[in-house]
Coordinates of C-alpha atoms in Angstrom, one line a residue:
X1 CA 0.0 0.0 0.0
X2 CA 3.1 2.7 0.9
X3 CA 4.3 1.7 -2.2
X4 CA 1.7 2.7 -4.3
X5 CA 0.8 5.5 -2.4
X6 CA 4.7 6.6 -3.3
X7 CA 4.3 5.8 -6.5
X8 CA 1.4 8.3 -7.0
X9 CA 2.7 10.9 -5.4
X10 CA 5.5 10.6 -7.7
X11 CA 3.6 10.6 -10.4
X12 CA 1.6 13.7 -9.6
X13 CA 4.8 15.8 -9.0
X14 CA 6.3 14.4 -12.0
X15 CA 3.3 15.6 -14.0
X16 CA 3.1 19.1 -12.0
X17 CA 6.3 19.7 -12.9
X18 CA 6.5 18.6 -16.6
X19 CA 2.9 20.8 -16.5
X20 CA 5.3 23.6 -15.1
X21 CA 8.2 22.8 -17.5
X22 CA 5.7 23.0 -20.6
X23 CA 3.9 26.3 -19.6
X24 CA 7.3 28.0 -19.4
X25 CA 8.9 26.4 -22.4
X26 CA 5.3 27.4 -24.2
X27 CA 5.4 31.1 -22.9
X28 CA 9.4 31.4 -23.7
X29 CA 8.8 30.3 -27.0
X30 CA 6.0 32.7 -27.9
X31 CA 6.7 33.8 -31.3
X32 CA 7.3 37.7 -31.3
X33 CA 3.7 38.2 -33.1
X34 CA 2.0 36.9 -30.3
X35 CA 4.3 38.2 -27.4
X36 CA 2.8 42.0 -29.1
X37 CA -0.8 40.8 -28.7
X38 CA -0.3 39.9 -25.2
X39 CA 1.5 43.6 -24.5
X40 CA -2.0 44.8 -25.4
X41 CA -0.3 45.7 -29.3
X42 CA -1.2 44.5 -32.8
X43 CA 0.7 42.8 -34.8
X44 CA 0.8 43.2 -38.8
X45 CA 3.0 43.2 -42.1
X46 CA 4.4 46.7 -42.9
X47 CA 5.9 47.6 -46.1
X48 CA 8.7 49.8 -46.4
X49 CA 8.4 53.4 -48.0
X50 CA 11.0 56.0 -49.7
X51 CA 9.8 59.2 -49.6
X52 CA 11.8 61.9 -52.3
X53 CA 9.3 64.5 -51.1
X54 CA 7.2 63.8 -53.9
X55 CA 5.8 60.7 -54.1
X56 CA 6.3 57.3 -51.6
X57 CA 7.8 54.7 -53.5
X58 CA 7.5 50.8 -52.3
X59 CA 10.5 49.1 -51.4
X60 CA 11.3 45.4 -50.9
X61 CA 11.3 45.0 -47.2
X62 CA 8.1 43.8 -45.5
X63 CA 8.8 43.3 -41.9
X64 CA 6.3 42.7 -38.7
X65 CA 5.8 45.8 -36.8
X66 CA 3.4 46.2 -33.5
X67 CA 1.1 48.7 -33.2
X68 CA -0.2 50.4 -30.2
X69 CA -3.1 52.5 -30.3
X70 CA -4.2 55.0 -27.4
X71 CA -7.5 56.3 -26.6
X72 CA -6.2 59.8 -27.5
X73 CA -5.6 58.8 -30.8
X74 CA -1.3 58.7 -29.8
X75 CA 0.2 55.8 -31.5
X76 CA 3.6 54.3 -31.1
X77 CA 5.1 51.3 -32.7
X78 CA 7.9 48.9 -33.4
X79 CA 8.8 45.6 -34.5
X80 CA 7.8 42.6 -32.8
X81 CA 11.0 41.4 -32.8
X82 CA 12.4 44.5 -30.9
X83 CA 9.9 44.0 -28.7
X84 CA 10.2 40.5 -28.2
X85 CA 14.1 40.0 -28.4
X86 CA 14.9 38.0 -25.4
X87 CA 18.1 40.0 -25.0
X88 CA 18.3 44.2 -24.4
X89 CA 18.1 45.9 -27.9
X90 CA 19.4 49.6 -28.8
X91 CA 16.1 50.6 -29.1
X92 CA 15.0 49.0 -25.7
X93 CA 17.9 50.5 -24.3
X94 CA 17.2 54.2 -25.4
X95 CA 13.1 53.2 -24.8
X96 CA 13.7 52.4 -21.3
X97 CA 16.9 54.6 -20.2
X98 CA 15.8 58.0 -21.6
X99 CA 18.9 59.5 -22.9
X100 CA 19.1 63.2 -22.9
X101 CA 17.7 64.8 -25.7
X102 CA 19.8 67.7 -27.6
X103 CA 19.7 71.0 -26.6
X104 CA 19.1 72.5 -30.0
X105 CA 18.3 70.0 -32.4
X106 CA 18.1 71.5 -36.0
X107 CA 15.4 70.1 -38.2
X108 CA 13.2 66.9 -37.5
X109 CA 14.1 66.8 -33.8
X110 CA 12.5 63.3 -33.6
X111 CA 15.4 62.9 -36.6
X112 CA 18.1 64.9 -34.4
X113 CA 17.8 62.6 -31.6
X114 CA 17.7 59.3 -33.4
X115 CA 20.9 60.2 -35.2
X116 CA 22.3 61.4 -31.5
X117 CA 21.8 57.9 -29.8
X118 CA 23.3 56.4 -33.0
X119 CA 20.4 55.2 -35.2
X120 CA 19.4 56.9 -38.0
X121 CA 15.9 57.5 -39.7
X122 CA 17.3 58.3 -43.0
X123 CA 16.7 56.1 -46.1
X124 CA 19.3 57.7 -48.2
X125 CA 22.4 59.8 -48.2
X126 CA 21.0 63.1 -47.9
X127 CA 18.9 64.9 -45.0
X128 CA 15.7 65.1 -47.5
X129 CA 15.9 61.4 -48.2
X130 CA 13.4 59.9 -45.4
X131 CA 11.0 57.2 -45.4
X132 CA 9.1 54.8 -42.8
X133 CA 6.4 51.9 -43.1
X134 CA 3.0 51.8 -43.6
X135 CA 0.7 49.0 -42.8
X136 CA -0.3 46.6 -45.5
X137 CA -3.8 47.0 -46.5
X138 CA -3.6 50.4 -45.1
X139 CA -3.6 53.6 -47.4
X140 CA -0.4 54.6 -49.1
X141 CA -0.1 57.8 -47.6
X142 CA 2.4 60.0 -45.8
X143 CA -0.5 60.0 -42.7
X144 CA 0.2 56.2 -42.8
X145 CA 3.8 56.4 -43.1
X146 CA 5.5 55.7 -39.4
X147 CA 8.8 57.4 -39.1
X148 CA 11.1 54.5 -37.5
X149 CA 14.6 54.9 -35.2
X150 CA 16.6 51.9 -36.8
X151 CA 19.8 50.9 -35.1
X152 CA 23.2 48.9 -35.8
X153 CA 21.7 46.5 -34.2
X154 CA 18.7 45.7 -36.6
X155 CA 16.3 47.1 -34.1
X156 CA 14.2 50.0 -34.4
X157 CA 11.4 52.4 -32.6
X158 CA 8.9 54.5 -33.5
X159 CA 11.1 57.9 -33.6
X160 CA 8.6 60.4 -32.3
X161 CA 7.2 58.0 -29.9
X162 CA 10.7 58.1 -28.5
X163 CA 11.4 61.1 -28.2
X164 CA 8.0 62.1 -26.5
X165 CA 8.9 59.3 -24.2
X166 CA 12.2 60.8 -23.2
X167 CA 10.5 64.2 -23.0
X168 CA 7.8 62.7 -20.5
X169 CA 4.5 62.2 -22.7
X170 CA 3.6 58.7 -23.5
X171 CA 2.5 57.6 -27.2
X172 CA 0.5 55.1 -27.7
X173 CA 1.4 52.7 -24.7
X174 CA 4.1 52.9 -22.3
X175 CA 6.3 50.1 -23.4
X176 CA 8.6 50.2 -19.9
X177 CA 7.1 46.9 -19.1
X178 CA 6.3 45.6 -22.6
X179 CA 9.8 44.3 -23.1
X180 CA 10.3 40.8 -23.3
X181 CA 14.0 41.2 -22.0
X182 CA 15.4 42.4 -19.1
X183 CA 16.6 46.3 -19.3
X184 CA 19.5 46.5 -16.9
X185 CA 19.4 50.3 -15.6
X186 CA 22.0 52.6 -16.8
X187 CA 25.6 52.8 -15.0
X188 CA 26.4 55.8 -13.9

């Protein structure tokens, strides 16, 4: 009888904790779409766009952005990937650690302090040559067209969104918590 009452209890732990091992192998293994639909974001295909000024022309890339929406009409987003990386990305680390912005940016100042943290928002060589992603299915429109911090590191933000983040106003969502990874604080 102690034997079989020994060998169920060692069954039910065994199963608990294959249960346990599953649930966390399950949730770690969340693909990046669905790690943005659980931040409270959505996920879709987004084309990229160059802009000369006069017309948006279509380029190549399609990549998986996440959207968040706020009741105020605010939007911020990024790809999924950033968001979901399970390591610190540059644009987690700017996101999170609020770099100063400049003191006297001159032009775009969303633009101004991309290029200051070391990303760039630029799809060409010169200043006017600018572009950003719009949504598949959505209008081809510069209204449409997100603006994106892209850094060395092939992660990106939404530019204005951080740089009203680092001023204090929230766009969208606050992602400080949205981050899959772990955002060690800044040394200082």
């Amino acid at each position: 009888m102690r034997a079989r009452v020994t060998a169920a209890a060692l069954a039910l732990t065994t199963g608990a904790a294959l249960l346990i091992i599953t649930q966390a192998t399950a949730d770690e293994s969340a693909g990046p779409s669905s790690w943005c639909t659980r931040q409270g974001g959505s996920p879709g295909a987004y084309r990229a766009y160059y802009d000369n000024g006069a017309r948006l022309t279509p380029l190549g890339t399609i990549r998986d952005l996440c959207h968040f929406r706020a009741k105020d009409g605010s939007r911020i987003v990024l790809p999924t990937d950033t968001l979901a990386a399970d390591a610190p990305t540059l644009a987690s680390l700017a996101y999170k650690r609020k770099p100063p912005l400049p003191a006297h940016p001159v032009g775009n100042p969303s633009a101004a302090y991309c290029a200051k943290l070391g990303g760039t928002t630029q799809f060409g060589e010169g200043k006017p040559d600018v572009g950003g992603w719009i949504r598949k299915g959505d209008p081809v429109d510069r209204g449409h067209l997100h603006n994106m911090c892209m850094f060395a590191d092939g992660s990106a933000i939404d530019a204005w969104g951080l740089t009203y983040h680092t001023g204090g106003v929230i766009r969208g969502a606050d992602l400080e918590n949205k981050f899959r990874a772990h955002i060690p604080p800044a040394v200082k």
